[in-house]
Coordinates of C-alpha atoms in Angstrom, one line a residue:
M1 CA 16.8 222.7 129.1
R2 CA 19.4 225.5 129.3
S3 CA 20.8 227.1 126.2
D4 CA 24.0 225.0 126.7
G5 CA 22.0 221.8 126.6
G6 CA 22.1 221.0 130.3
P7 CA 19.0 220.6 132.4
R8 CA 17.7 223.6 134.3
G9 CA 18.8 224.0 137.9
W10 CA 22.3 222.5 137.4
A11 CA 25.2 224.7 138.3
S12 CA 27.4 226.0 135.6
G13 CA 30.9 227.1 135.9
G14 CA 31.4 225.8 139.4
S15 CA 28.6 227.9 141.0
T16 CA 26.2 226.5 143.5
G17 CA 23.7 224.1 142.2
R18 CA 20.2 223.1 143.3
A19 CA 19.5 220.3 145.7
G20 CA 19.2 217.8 142.8
G21 CA 22.9 217.8 142.3
G22 CA 25.0 218.3 139.2
P23 CA 28.6 219.1 138.3
G24 CA 28.7 222.3 140.3
V25 CA 27.6 220.6 143.5
R26 CA 30.1 217.8 143.1
S27 CA 33.0 220.1 142.4
R28 CA 32.1 222.4 145.3
G29 CA 31.9 219.4 147.6
G30 CA 35.4 218.4 146.6
E31 CA 36.6 222.0 147.0
V32 CA 35.1 222.2 150.5
L33 CA 36.7 218.8 151.5
G34 CA 40.1 219.9 150.1
F35 CA 39.8 223.3 151.9
A36 CA 38.9 221.5 155.1
A37 CA 41.8 219.0 154.8
A38 CA 44.3 221.9 154.2
G39 CA 42.8 223.7 157.2
L40 CA 43.1 220.8 159.5
A41 CA 46.7 220.3 158.5
A42 CA 47.4 224.0 159.1
Y43 CA 45.6 223.8 162.5
A44 CA 47.8 220.8 163.5
A45 CA 51.0 222.6 162.4
D46 CA 49.9 225.8 164.3
L47 CA 49.0 223.9 167.5
A48 CA 52.1 221.7 167.5
L49 CA 54.5 224.6 166.8
F50 CA 52.8 226.8 169.4
L51 CA 53.1 224.0 172.1
W52 CA 56.7 223.3 171.2
L53 CA 57.7 227.0 171.3
R54 CA 55.8 227.6 174.6
G55 CA 57.0 224.3 176.2
P56 CA 60.5 223.2 175.6
L57 CA 61.8 226.4 174.0
G58 CA 60.1 228.7 176.6
Q59 CA 59.0 231.4 174.2
D60 CA 56.5 234.0 175.4
P61 CA 52.9 233.3 174.2
L62 CA 52.7 236.2 171.7
T63 CA 55.9 235.3 169.9
A64 CA 55.0 231.6 169.9
K65 CA 51.5 232.4 168.5
A66 CA 52.9 234.8 165.8
V67 CA 55.4 232.2 164.6
S68 CA 52.9 229.3 164.8
F69 CA 50.2 231.4 163.0
L70 CA 52.7 232.2 160.1
A71 CA 53.6 228.5 159.9
G72 CA 49.9 227.5 159.9
C73 CA 49.1 230.0 157.1
T74 CA 52.0 228.6 155.0
V75 CA 50.8 225.0 155.5
A76 CA 47.2 226.1 154.5
Y77 CA 48.4 228.0 151.5
L78 CA 50.6 225.1 150.2
G79 CA 47.7 222.6 150.9
N80 CA 45.3 224.7 148.9
A81 CA 47.8 225.7 146.1
L82 CA 49.1 222.2 145.6
G83 CA 45.9 220.3 146.4
T84 CA 42.5 222.0 146.5
Y85 CA 43.1 224.6 143.8
R86 CA 45.9 223.0 141.9
R87 CA 44.1 223.3 138.6
T88 CA 43.5 227.0 139.0
S89 CA 46.9 227.8 140.5
R90 CA 49.2 226.6 137.7
R91 CA 49.8 230.2 136.8
T92 CA 51.1 230.7 140.3
Y93 CA 54.3 228.7 139.8
R94 CA 55.1 230.2 136.4
R95 CA 55.8 233.6 137.8
R96 CA 57.3 234.1 141.3
A97 CA 55.8 237.6 141.7
V98 CA 52.3 236.1 141.2
A99 CA 53.0 233.4 143.8
L100 CA 54.2 236.0 146.3
R101 CA 51.1 238.2 145.6
D102 CA 48.8 235.2 146.1
Y103 CA 50.5 234.3 149.4
A104 CA 50.3 237.9 150.6
V105 CA 46.5 238.0 149.8
F106 CA 46.1 234.5 151.4
F107 CA 47.9 235.8 154.5
A108 CA 45.7 238.9 154.6
V109 CA 42.5 236.8 154.3
N110 CA 43.7 234.6 157.3
V111 CA 44.5 237.7 159.4
A112 CA 41.0 238.9 158.6
G113 CA 39.7 235.5 159.8
A114 CA 41.6 235.8 163.0
A115 CA 40.2 239.3 163.5
V116 CA 36.7 237.9 163.1
Q117 CA 37.4 235.4 165.9
L118 CA 38.8 238.1 168.1
L119 CA 35.8 240.4 167.4
C120 CA 33.4 237.6 168.3
L121 CA 35.2 237.2 171.6
L122 CA 35.4 240.9 172.2
V123 CA 31.6 241.4 171.6
S124 CA 30.7 238.4 173.8
H125 CA 33.1 239.1 176.7
H126 CA 33.1 242.8 176.9
G127 CA 30.0 243.8 175.0
L128 CA 27.5 241.3 176.2
G129 CA 29.2 240.6 179.6
L130 CA 29.4 236.8 179.0
T131 CA 32.7 236.3 180.9
S132 CA 32.8 232.6 181.8
A133 CA 35.4 230.3 180.2
R134 CA 32.6 228.4 178.5
A135 CA 31.2 231.7 176.9
D136 CA 34.6 232.7 175.8
T137 CA 35.1 229.3 174.2
V138 CA 31.8 229.3 172.4
S139 CA 32.2 232.8 171.1
G140 CA 35.8 232.6 170.1
L141 CA 36.3 229.0 169.1
G142 CA 32.7 228.2 168.2
V143 CA 30.9 231.1 166.6
G144 CA 34.1 233.0 165.7
M145 CA 35.7 229.9 164.1
V146 CA 32.6 229.2 162.0
L147 CA 32.4 232.8 160.7
A148 CA 36.2 233.0 160.2
T149 CA 36.2 229.8 158.2
C150 CA 33.4 231.0 156.0
L151 CA 35.4 234.2 155.4
R152 CA 38.6 232.3 154.7
F153 CA 36.8 230.0 152.3
W154 CA 35.3 232.9 150.4
G155 CA 38.5 234.8 150.4
T156 CA 40.7 231.9 149.3
R157 CA 38.4 230.9 146.4
T158 CA 37.6 234.4 145.2
L159 CA 40.7 236.5 146.0
V160 CA 43.6 234.1 146.0
F161 CA 42.8 231.3 143.5
R162 CA 40.6 233.1 141.1
I163 CA 39.3 231.3 138.1
S164 CA 38.1 232.9 134.9
S165 CA 34.6 232.1 133.5
R166 CA 36.3 230.4 130.5
Q167 CA 38.3 228.2 132.9
A168 CA 35.2 227.5 134.9
T169 CA 33.4 226.4 131.7
E170 CA 36.3 224.1 130.7
E171 CA 36.4 222.7 134.2
E172 CA 32.6 221.9 134.1
A173 CA 33.1 220.2 130.7
R174 CA 35.8 218.0 132.2
T175 CA 33.7 217.1 135.3
A176 CA 30.2 217.0 133.9
W177 CA 28.1 213.9 134.3
T178 CA 26.6 212.9 131.0
G179 CA 25.0 209.7 132.2

């Protein structure tokens, strides 16, 4: 038993748990699903706006992508703030300066994720000489997307929607299985 009365190997404060499960594992699973849902909604908004700007409106590709990327970041931020991290982001809506700071950090994390995807493509295409369309797709949209998503998940949970150890303990107490 741990000093707090829980069995050894269970996560505390929302950290990762052992394979046996426990409150940390369950809350992390919900967090990952919420993050994924917000990301899918953001991807859909980004893609739809890009296609609309490029097609009927005839915008150049860089302008269309810049605008659609900003829209996608906004959708992802709102999905995470109002959904996935709603319990930790209550403070965000009390003070407008905090909300703007959180959005700016969220945007920076997403720009870093986009840079990771571009770096994977750059290394594959120009560094390794893998120049086929398939190689570009695998490196940019496969490997790059996976690495960028991991970076975005880490950055979102640790830099944007931070949670204190006291809040984590209270959250664990609310979600703990006592069965």
